[in-house]
Short mmCIF file of N, CA and C in Angstrom, two decimals:
data_model
loop_
_atom_site.label_atom_id
_atom_site.label_comp_id
_atom_site.label_asym_id
_atom_site.label_seq_id
_atom_site.Cartn_x
_atom_site.Cartn_y
_atom_site.Cartn_z
N ASP A 237 15.47 -10.34 -1.79
CA ASP A 237 14.98 -11.50 -1.08
C ASP A 237 14.26 -11.05 0.18
N ARG A 238 13.12 -11.63 0.44
CA ARG A 238 12.36 -11.29 1.63
C ARG A 238 12.72 -12.23 2.76
N VAL A 239 12.87 -11.68 3.94
CA VAL A 239 13.15 -12.46 5.13
C VAL A 239 11.82 -12.87 5.74
N PRO A 240 11.63 -14.17 6.07
CA PRO A 240 10.37 -14.56 6.72
C PRO A 240 10.17 -13.77 8.00
N LEU A 241 8.93 -13.38 8.27
CA LEU A 241 8.63 -12.55 9.43
C LEU A 241 9.10 -13.18 10.73
N ASP A 242 9.03 -14.51 10.85
CA ASP A 242 9.44 -15.13 12.10
C ASP A 242 10.95 -15.13 12.32
N GLN A 243 11.72 -14.68 11.32
CA GLN A 243 13.17 -14.59 11.48
C GLN A 243 13.65 -13.16 11.68
N LEU A 244 12.74 -12.19 11.66
CA LEU A 244 13.11 -10.80 11.87
C LEU A 244 13.27 -10.51 13.35
N ALA A 245 14.30 -9.79 13.70
CA ALA A 245 14.42 -9.24 15.05
C ALA A 245 14.08 -7.77 14.92
N VAL A 246 13.11 -7.32 15.66
CA VAL A 246 12.62 -5.95 15.50
C VAL A 246 12.77 -5.19 16.80
N SER A 247 12.79 -3.86 16.67
CA SER A 247 12.97 -3.04 17.85
C SER A 247 11.66 -2.51 18.41
N ARG A 248 10.68 -2.28 17.57
CA ARG A 248 9.39 -1.78 18.04
C ARG A 248 8.34 -2.08 17.01
N ILE A 249 7.20 -2.55 17.49
CA ILE A 249 6.05 -2.80 16.63
C ILE A 249 4.90 -1.96 17.17
N THR A 250 4.25 -1.25 16.30
CA THR A 250 3.17 -0.37 16.72
C THR A 250 1.93 -0.65 15.88
N LYS A 251 0.82 -0.86 16.54
CA LYS A 251 -0.43 -1.05 15.82
C LYS A 251 -0.84 0.26 15.17
N ARG A 252 -1.22 0.19 13.91
CA ARG A 252 -1.71 1.35 13.20
C ARG A 252 -3.18 1.12 12.86
N PRO A 253 -3.97 2.17 12.88
CA PRO A 253 -5.34 1.99 12.44
C PRO A 253 -5.38 1.66 10.96
N ARG A 254 -6.51 1.25 10.46
CA ARG A 254 -6.65 0.85 9.07
C ARG A 254 -6.50 2.01 8.12
N GLU A 255 -5.83 3.06 8.54
CA GLU A 255 -5.63 4.19 7.65
C GLU A 255 -4.28 4.13 6.95
N TYR A 256 -3.57 3.02 7.11
CA TYR A 256 -2.27 2.84 6.46
C TYR A 256 -2.27 1.54 5.67
N LEU A 257 -1.74 1.59 4.46
CA LEU A 257 -1.58 0.41 3.62
C LEU A 257 -0.13 0.36 3.16
N THR A 258 0.39 -0.81 2.97
CA THR A 258 1.75 -0.96 2.47
C THR A 258 1.72 -1.72 1.17
N ILE A 259 2.43 -1.20 0.19
CA ILE A 259 2.58 -1.87 -1.10
C ILE A 259 4.00 -2.41 -1.18
N VAL A 260 4.14 -3.68 -1.57
CA VAL A 260 5.45 -4.30 -1.71
C VAL A 260 5.53 -5.04 -3.04
N GLY A 261 6.75 -5.21 -3.52
CA GLY A 261 7.01 -6.07 -4.66
C GLY A 261 6.72 -5.50 -6.02
N ALA A 262 6.43 -4.20 -6.13
CA ALA A 262 6.11 -3.61 -7.42
C ALA A 262 7.37 -3.45 -8.26
N GLY A 263 7.26 -3.68 -9.57
CA GLY A 263 8.37 -3.45 -10.48
C GLY A 263 8.76 -1.99 -10.56
N ILE A 264 7.84 -1.09 -10.27
CA ILE A 264 8.13 0.34 -10.15
C ILE A 264 8.37 0.59 -8.67
N SER A 265 9.63 0.79 -8.29
CA SER A 265 9.98 0.90 -6.87
C SER A 265 9.29 2.07 -6.19
N GLU A 266 9.01 3.13 -6.92
CA GLU A 266 8.33 4.28 -6.33
C GLU A 266 6.92 3.95 -5.84
N CYS A 267 6.34 2.87 -6.34
CA CYS A 267 5.01 2.45 -5.87
C CYS A 267 5.07 1.77 -4.51
N ASN A 268 6.20 1.18 -4.17
CA ASN A 268 6.34 0.46 -2.90
C ASN A 268 6.41 1.43 -1.73
N GLY A 269 5.86 1.03 -0.59
CA GLY A 269 5.98 1.83 0.62
C GLY A 269 4.67 2.00 1.35
N LEU A 270 4.71 2.86 2.35
CA LEU A 270 3.59 3.10 3.24
C LEU A 270 2.70 4.22 2.70
N TYR A 271 1.41 3.94 2.57
CA TYR A 271 0.42 4.90 2.09
C TYR A 271 -0.50 5.29 3.25
N THR A 272 -0.91 6.54 3.27
CA THR A 272 -1.79 7.06 4.31
C THR A 272 -3.16 7.37 3.72
N LYS A 273 -4.21 7.04 4.47
CA LYS A 273 -5.56 7.37 4.06
C LYS A 273 -5.65 8.88 3.85
N TRP A 274 -6.19 9.28 2.69
CA TRP A 274 -6.22 10.70 2.36
C TRP A 274 -7.36 10.99 1.41
N GLY A 275 -8.45 11.54 1.91
CA GLY A 275 -9.59 11.90 1.07
C GLY A 275 -10.36 10.69 0.56
N GLN A 276 -11.28 10.97 -0.37
CA GLN A 276 -12.11 9.92 -0.94
C GLN A 276 -12.21 10.04 -2.45
N CYS A 277 -12.47 8.90 -3.07
CA CYS A 277 -12.75 8.83 -4.50
C CYS A 277 -13.72 7.67 -4.69
N ASP A 278 -14.75 7.87 -5.47
CA ASP A 278 -15.73 6.82 -5.75
C ASP A 278 -16.40 6.31 -4.47
N GLY A 279 -16.53 7.18 -3.47
CA GLY A 279 -17.24 6.83 -2.25
C GLY A 279 -16.44 6.03 -1.24
N VAL A 280 -15.15 5.81 -1.49
CA VAL A 280 -14.28 5.08 -0.54
C VAL A 280 -13.00 5.89 -0.34
N PHE A 281 -12.28 5.56 0.73
CA PHE A 281 -11.04 6.26 1.00
C PHE A 281 -9.99 5.94 -0.06
N GLN A 282 -9.19 6.94 -0.36
CA GLN A 282 -8.02 6.74 -1.21
C GLN A 282 -6.79 6.89 -0.32
N PHE A 283 -5.65 6.49 -0.82
CA PHE A 283 -4.43 6.47 -0.03
C PHE A 283 -3.31 7.18 -0.79
N LEU A 284 -2.45 7.87 -0.07
CA LEU A 284 -1.43 8.74 -0.66
C LEU A 284 -0.05 8.41 -0.12
N LYS A 285 0.96 8.48 -0.99
CA LYS A 285 2.35 8.37 -0.60
C LYS A 285 3.15 9.37 -1.44
N PRO A 286 3.72 10.40 -0.81
CA PRO A 286 4.58 11.31 -1.57
C PRO A 286 5.81 10.55 -2.08
N THR A 287 6.25 10.87 -3.28
CA THR A 287 7.40 10.20 -3.87
C THR A 287 8.13 11.17 -4.79
N ILE A 288 9.23 10.70 -5.34
CA ILE A 288 9.95 11.44 -6.38
C ILE A 288 9.81 10.60 -7.65
N TRP A 289 9.31 11.21 -8.71
CA TRP A 289 9.14 10.52 -9.98
C TRP A 289 9.82 11.36 -11.06
N ARG A 290 10.79 10.76 -11.70
CA ARG A 290 11.55 11.42 -12.76
C ARG A 290 12.09 12.78 -12.31
N GLY A 291 12.62 12.79 -11.08
CA GLY A 291 13.29 13.97 -10.55
C GLY A 291 12.39 15.02 -9.93
N SER A 292 11.09 14.79 -9.90
CA SER A 292 10.15 15.77 -9.34
C SER A 292 9.28 15.13 -8.27
N ARG A 293 8.84 15.94 -7.32
CA ARG A 293 7.92 15.47 -6.29
C ARG A 293 6.59 15.12 -6.93
N ALA A 294 6.01 13.98 -6.50
CA ALA A 294 4.73 13.54 -7.05
C ALA A 294 3.94 12.84 -5.96
N ASP A 295 2.64 12.75 -6.15
CA ASP A 295 1.75 12.03 -5.24
C ASP A 295 1.38 10.69 -5.86
N MET A 296 1.89 9.61 -5.27
CA MET A 296 1.49 8.27 -5.66
C MET A 296 0.22 7.96 -4.90
N MET A 297 -0.82 7.52 -5.60
CA MET A 297 -2.10 7.29 -4.95
C MET A 297 -2.65 5.91 -5.28
N ILE A 298 -3.40 5.38 -4.32
CA ILE A 298 -4.18 4.17 -4.51
C ILE A 298 -5.64 4.63 -4.39
N PHE A 299 -6.41 4.41 -5.43
CA PHE A 299 -7.79 4.90 -5.42
C PHE A 299 -8.66 3.97 -6.26
N ARG A 300 -9.95 4.04 -5.97
CA ARG A 300 -10.94 3.31 -6.76
C ARG A 300 -11.69 4.32 -7.60
N CYS A 301 -11.97 3.97 -8.85
CA CYS A 301 -12.78 4.88 -9.65
C CYS A 301 -13.69 4.09 -10.58
N LYS A 302 -14.72 4.78 -11.05
CA LYS A 302 -15.67 4.21 -11.98
C LYS A 302 -15.21 4.58 -13.39
N LEU A 303 -15.12 3.58 -14.26
CA LEU A 303 -14.69 3.80 -15.63
C LEU A 303 -15.88 4.16 -16.52
N LEU A 304 -15.61 4.56 -17.75
CA LEU A 304 -16.68 4.98 -18.67
C LEU A 304 -17.71 3.89 -18.92
N ASP A 305 -17.28 2.60 -18.87
CA ASP A 305 -18.23 1.50 -19.09
C ASP A 305 -19.05 1.16 -17.84
N GLY A 306 -18.84 1.93 -16.76
CA GLY A 306 -19.59 1.72 -15.52
C GLY A 306 -18.90 0.78 -14.55
N SER A 307 -17.86 0.08 -14.98
CA SER A 307 -17.14 -0.83 -14.09
C SER A 307 -16.26 -0.03 -13.13
N GLN A 308 -15.84 -0.68 -12.07
CA GLN A 308 -14.98 -0.04 -11.08
C GLN A 308 -13.70 -0.85 -10.91
N ARG A 309 -12.59 -0.13 -10.73
CA ARG A 309 -11.28 -0.74 -10.51
C ARG A 309 -10.50 0.11 -9.52
N TRP A 310 -9.54 -0.52 -8.86
CA TRP A 310 -8.56 0.18 -8.05
C TRP A 310 -7.35 0.45 -8.91
N PHE A 311 -6.69 1.59 -8.69
CA PHE A 311 -5.49 1.96 -9.42
C PHE A 311 -4.39 2.39 -8.46
N ILE A 312 -3.15 2.17 -8.88
CA ILE A 312 -1.98 2.75 -8.24
C ILE A 312 -1.39 3.67 -9.31
N SER A 313 -1.45 4.96 -9.04
CA SER A 313 -1.13 5.96 -10.07
C SER A 313 -0.52 7.21 -9.46
N ILE A 314 0.16 7.97 -10.29
CA ILE A 314 0.53 9.33 -9.93
C ILE A 314 -0.59 10.22 -10.43
N VAL A 315 -1.14 11.01 -9.52
CA VAL A 315 -2.20 11.95 -9.86
C VAL A 315 -1.59 13.35 -9.88
N PRO A 316 -1.73 14.08 -10.99
CA PRO A 316 -1.13 15.42 -11.06
C PRO A 316 -1.68 16.34 -9.98
N PRO A 317 -0.87 17.33 -9.55
CA PRO A 317 -1.32 18.29 -8.54
C PRO A 317 -2.62 18.98 -8.97
N ASN A 318 -3.48 19.19 -8.00
CA ASN A 318 -4.75 19.89 -8.20
C ASN A 318 -5.69 19.17 -9.17
N GLU A 319 -5.49 17.88 -9.35
CA GLU A 319 -6.37 17.08 -10.22
C GLU A 319 -7.06 16.02 -9.37
N ASN A 320 -8.24 15.61 -9.77
CA ASN A 320 -8.91 14.48 -9.14
C ASN A 320 -8.39 13.19 -9.75
N PRO A 321 -8.30 12.13 -8.97
CA PRO A 321 -7.87 10.84 -9.54
C PRO A 321 -8.92 10.28 -10.49
N GLY A 322 -8.45 9.43 -11.38
CA GLY A 322 -9.38 8.75 -12.29
C GLY A 322 -9.57 9.46 -13.60
N THR A 323 -8.60 10.27 -14.02
CA THR A 323 -8.70 10.97 -15.30
C THR A 323 -7.58 10.51 -16.23
N ASP A 324 -7.64 10.96 -17.47
CA ASP A 324 -6.59 10.63 -18.43
C ASP A 324 -5.26 11.30 -18.08
N SER A 325 -5.26 12.23 -17.14
CA SER A 325 -4.03 12.90 -16.72
C SER A 325 -3.20 12.03 -15.77
N ASP A 326 -3.81 11.01 -15.17
CA ASP A 326 -3.09 10.13 -14.24
C ASP A 326 -2.00 9.36 -14.97
N VAL A 327 -0.94 9.05 -14.26
CA VAL A 327 0.09 8.12 -14.75
C VAL A 327 -0.19 6.80 -14.04
N ASP A 328 -0.88 5.90 -14.72
CA ASP A 328 -1.31 4.63 -14.13
C ASP A 328 -0.20 3.59 -14.24
N PHE A 329 0.09 2.93 -13.10
CA PHE A 329 1.10 1.88 -13.07
C PHE A 329 0.47 0.50 -12.95
N TYR A 330 -0.51 0.37 -12.04
CA TYR A 330 -1.14 -0.92 -11.78
C TYR A 330 -2.63 -0.72 -11.55
N SER A 331 -3.41 -1.76 -11.87
CA SER A 331 -4.84 -1.72 -11.57
C SER A 331 -5.29 -3.09 -11.09
N SER A 332 -6.40 -3.08 -10.39
CA SER A 332 -7.02 -4.34 -9.98
C SER A 332 -7.86 -4.84 -11.15
N ALA A 333 -8.31 -6.06 -11.05
CA ALA A 333 -9.27 -6.57 -12.00
C ALA A 333 -10.58 -5.80 -11.82
N LYS A 334 -11.43 -5.85 -12.82
CA LYS A 334 -12.74 -5.20 -12.71
C LYS A 334 -13.46 -5.79 -11.50
N LEU A 335 -13.98 -4.91 -10.66
CA LEU A 335 -14.66 -5.38 -9.44
C LEU A 335 -16.00 -6.02 -9.78
N GLN A 336 -16.25 -7.15 -9.16
CA GLN A 336 -17.54 -7.81 -9.29
C GLN A 336 -18.54 -7.10 -8.38
N GLN A 337 -19.81 -7.26 -8.62
CA GLN A 337 -20.84 -6.59 -7.83
C GLN A 337 -20.66 -6.83 -6.34
N SER A 338 -20.27 -8.05 -5.95
CA SER A 338 -20.11 -8.38 -4.53
C SER A 338 -18.90 -7.69 -3.91
N GLU A 339 -17.95 -7.19 -4.73
CA GLU A 339 -16.74 -6.55 -4.23
C GLU A 339 -16.85 -5.04 -4.12
N ILE A 340 -17.90 -4.46 -4.67
CA ILE A 340 -18.01 -3.00 -4.72
C ILE A 340 -18.14 -2.40 -3.33
N SER A 341 -18.70 -3.12 -2.39
CA SER A 341 -18.85 -2.60 -1.03
C SER A 341 -17.55 -2.65 -0.23
N VAL A 342 -16.53 -3.36 -0.72
CA VAL A 342 -15.24 -3.45 -0.04
C VAL A 342 -14.54 -2.10 -0.13
N GLU A 343 -14.11 -1.58 1.02
CA GLU A 343 -13.60 -0.21 1.06
C GLU A 343 -12.09 -0.10 0.97
N THR A 344 -11.38 -1.22 0.87
CA THR A 344 -9.93 -1.17 0.74
C THR A 344 -9.51 -1.94 -0.50
N PRO A 345 -8.38 -1.57 -1.07
CA PRO A 345 -7.92 -2.25 -2.28
C PRO A 345 -7.60 -3.72 -2.02
N PRO A 346 -7.64 -4.53 -3.07
CA PRO A 346 -7.34 -5.96 -2.88
C PRO A 346 -5.85 -6.17 -2.58
N GLU A 347 -5.54 -7.22 -1.86
CA GLU A 347 -4.15 -7.52 -1.53
C GLU A 347 -3.39 -8.06 -2.73
N THR A 348 -4.05 -8.82 -3.56
CA THR A 348 -3.40 -9.44 -4.71
C THR A 348 -4.25 -9.23 -5.95
N GLY A 349 -3.76 -9.73 -7.08
CA GLY A 349 -4.53 -9.64 -8.32
C GLY A 349 -4.28 -8.37 -9.12
N TRP A 350 -3.24 -7.63 -8.76
CA TRP A 350 -2.90 -6.41 -9.50
C TRP A 350 -2.25 -6.77 -10.83
N VAL A 351 -2.51 -5.94 -11.84
CA VAL A 351 -1.90 -6.12 -13.17
C VAL A 351 -1.25 -4.81 -13.59
N THR A 352 -0.30 -4.90 -14.51
CA THR A 352 0.38 -3.69 -14.99
C THR A 352 -0.52 -2.91 -15.93
N CYS A 353 -0.39 -1.60 -15.90
CA CYS A 353 -1.07 -0.71 -16.85
C CYS A 353 -0.06 -0.29 -17.90
N SER A 354 -0.43 -0.38 -19.14
CA SER A 354 0.44 0.04 -20.23
C SER A 354 0.29 1.54 -20.42
N PRO A 355 1.33 2.28 -20.67
CA PRO A 355 2.71 1.86 -20.92
C PRO A 355 3.61 2.01 -19.69
N ASN A 356 3.06 2.37 -18.52
CA ASN A 356 3.90 2.75 -17.37
C ASN A 356 4.22 1.64 -16.39
N GLY A 357 3.36 0.64 -16.27
CA GLY A 357 3.58 -0.42 -15.29
C GLY A 357 4.68 -1.37 -15.72
N ILE A 358 5.40 -1.88 -14.75
CA ILE A 358 6.46 -2.86 -14.99
C ILE A 358 6.22 -4.04 -14.06
N ILE A 359 6.32 -5.25 -14.62
CA ILE A 359 6.18 -6.43 -13.78
C ILE A 359 7.41 -6.57 -12.89
N PRO A 360 7.27 -7.14 -11.73
CA PRO A 360 6.07 -7.77 -11.20
C PRO A 360 5.07 -6.75 -10.66
N ALA A 361 3.81 -7.16 -10.69
CA ALA A 361 2.76 -6.35 -10.08
C ALA A 361 2.89 -6.45 -8.56
N PRO A 362 2.44 -5.44 -7.84
CA PRO A 362 2.62 -5.41 -6.39
C PRO A 362 1.63 -6.27 -5.63
N THR A 363 1.91 -6.36 -4.35
CA THR A 363 1.01 -6.95 -3.38
C THR A 363 0.74 -5.90 -2.32
N LEU A 364 -0.50 -5.77 -1.93
CA LEU A 364 -0.85 -4.90 -0.82
C LEU A 364 -0.65 -5.73 0.44
N ASP A 365 0.08 -5.18 1.37
CA ASP A 365 0.45 -5.96 2.55
C ASP A 365 -0.02 -5.24 3.81
N TYR A 366 -0.83 -5.89 4.61
CA TYR A 366 -1.16 -5.39 5.93
C TYR A 366 -0.14 -6.02 6.85
N ILE A 367 0.80 -5.24 7.36
CA ILE A 367 1.94 -5.84 8.04
C ILE A 367 1.89 -5.72 9.55
N LEU A 368 2.41 -6.72 10.18
CA LEU A 368 2.65 -6.81 11.62
C LEU A 368 1.47 -6.42 12.50
N PRO A 369 0.33 -7.11 12.34
CA PRO A 369 -0.82 -6.77 13.16
C PRO A 369 -0.86 -7.43 14.53
N ASN A 370 -1.62 -6.84 15.39
CA ASN A 370 -2.12 -7.36 16.66
C ASN A 370 -1.11 -7.47 17.79
N ILE A 371 0.01 -6.80 17.73
CA ILE A 371 0.93 -6.73 18.85
C ILE A 371 1.49 -5.33 18.92
N GLU A 372 1.89 -4.92 20.09
CA GLU A 372 2.43 -3.58 20.25
C GLU A 372 3.46 -3.60 21.36
N GLY A 373 4.49 -2.79 21.22
CA GLY A 373 5.46 -2.65 22.29
C GLY A 373 6.88 -2.87 21.84
N ASN A 374 7.77 -2.76 22.78
CA ASN A 374 9.18 -2.97 22.50
C ASN A 374 9.48 -4.46 22.53
N VAL A 375 10.12 -4.92 21.50
CA VAL A 375 10.46 -6.34 21.41
C VAL A 375 11.92 -6.47 20.95
N LYS A 376 12.75 -5.56 21.39
CA LYS A 376 14.13 -5.48 20.92
C LYS A 376 14.82 -6.84 20.97
N ASN A 377 15.42 -7.18 19.83
CA ASN A 377 16.18 -8.41 19.67
C ASN A 377 15.36 -9.67 19.91
N SER A 378 14.06 -9.56 19.73
CA SER A 378 13.20 -10.73 19.88
C SER A 378 12.72 -11.17 18.51
N PRO A 379 12.70 -12.48 18.24
CA PRO A 379 12.11 -12.91 16.98
C PRO A 379 10.61 -12.61 17.01
N LEU A 380 10.06 -12.31 15.86
CA LEU A 380 8.65 -11.99 15.75
C LEU A 380 7.83 -13.27 15.72
N ASP A 381 6.87 -13.40 16.63
CA ASP A 381 6.00 -14.57 16.67
C ASP A 381 4.81 -14.31 15.76
N THR A 382 4.82 -14.89 14.56
CA THR A 382 3.77 -14.63 13.58
C THR A 382 2.43 -15.22 13.99
N ARG A 383 2.38 -16.07 15.00
CA ARG A 383 1.09 -16.61 15.46
C ARG A 383 0.23 -15.52 16.08
N GLN A 384 0.86 -14.40 16.50
CA GLN A 384 0.12 -13.30 17.11
C GLN A 384 -0.45 -12.34 16.07
N LEU A 385 -0.16 -12.56 14.82
CA LEU A 385 -0.54 -11.61 13.78
C LEU A 385 -1.98 -11.82 13.34
N SER A 386 -2.66 -10.72 13.11
CA SER A 386 -4.03 -10.74 12.61
C SER A 386 -4.03 -10.23 11.18
N GLN A 387 -4.86 -10.78 10.34
CA GLN A 387 -4.95 -10.32 8.95
C GLN A 387 -5.78 -9.05 8.82
N ASP A 388 -6.43 -8.61 9.89
CA ASP A 388 -7.40 -7.53 9.78
C ASP A 388 -6.88 -6.15 10.17
N SER A 389 -5.63 -6.03 10.53
CA SER A 389 -5.11 -4.75 10.97
C SER A 389 -3.89 -4.38 10.15
N VAL A 390 -3.55 -3.10 10.20
CA VAL A 390 -2.37 -2.59 9.52
C VAL A 390 -1.40 -2.13 10.58
N TYR A 391 -0.14 -2.53 10.47
CA TYR A 391 0.88 -2.20 11.46
C TYR A 391 2.09 -1.58 10.83
N HIS A 392 2.97 -1.15 11.66
CA HIS A 392 4.23 -0.59 11.20
C HIS A 392 5.33 -1.17 12.06
N ILE A 393 6.49 -1.35 11.45
CA ILE A 393 7.61 -1.96 12.14
C ILE A 393 8.81 -1.03 12.03
N GLN A 394 9.54 -0.93 13.11
CA GLN A 394 10.77 -0.14 13.10
C GLN A 394 11.93 -1.09 13.34
N ILE A 395 12.87 -1.14 12.40
CA ILE A 395 14.05 -1.98 12.52
C ILE A 395 15.25 -1.08 12.77
N GLU A 396 15.99 -1.38 13.83
CA GLU A 396 17.17 -0.61 14.20
C GLU A 396 18.39 -1.51 14.20
N ASP A 397 19.56 -0.91 13.98
CA ASP A 397 20.84 -1.63 14.07
C ASP A 397 20.84 -2.91 13.26
N ALA A 398 20.33 -2.83 12.04
CA ALA A 398 20.25 -4.01 11.19
C ALA A 398 21.59 -4.37 10.59
N GLY A 399 22.58 -3.47 10.68
CA GLY A 399 23.88 -3.73 10.09
C GLY A 399 23.92 -3.39 8.61
N CYS A 400 22.83 -2.88 8.11
CA CYS A 400 22.73 -2.49 6.70
C CYS A 400 21.79 -1.31 6.62
N SER A 401 22.29 -0.17 6.17
CA SER A 401 21.49 1.06 6.22
C SER A 401 20.21 0.99 5.41
N ILE A 402 20.16 0.18 4.35
CA ILE A 402 18.94 0.12 3.56
C ILE A 402 17.85 -0.71 4.24
N VAL A 403 18.21 -1.46 5.26
CA VAL A 403 17.21 -2.26 6.00
C VAL A 403 16.69 -1.50 7.20
N THR A 404 17.56 -0.73 7.88
CA THR A 404 17.17 0.02 9.06
C THR A 404 16.13 1.07 8.67
N GLY A 405 15.06 1.14 9.43
CA GLY A 405 14.04 2.16 9.17
C GLY A 405 12.67 1.72 9.61
N ILE A 406 11.67 2.48 9.20
CA ILE A 406 10.27 2.21 9.54
C ILE A 406 9.58 1.66 8.31
N TYR A 407 8.86 0.57 8.49
CA TYR A 407 8.14 -0.07 7.39
C TYR A 407 6.67 -0.16 7.72
#
């Protein structure tokens, strides 16, 4: 269950540049989490999150690539070491819908509209979340005022003393 942002008490909120994306709600839990801008694919930045997949270290990536039919899509996939994304070697979990001509200039993945890739994806499909924008500083034990949030920035939140170890941490 997700707690509404205005009911969270947080210890520190820090503005992050648009080089961080957060994926939430994926049926494959390894896909969820904070991704860092890392290199390029198809002329736009791709994003990376180290993870453990089936007992081994792996690179979970969000990238855009051009398919054989010339269309372009975003993918959330494990890309094998020393391989470029967008090949048959990838373990694809989720993809965006085929990008329309007007969307090709967009340099970040869509927030919604992800679908599962067979055979590896599991529903529900994720949501890309730009979290906690436009405020910075210590706000210990203060409810978060969502009216201050901007949709255009990516943020990170640190929750301390939540009373539950799986909640305490950086998001």
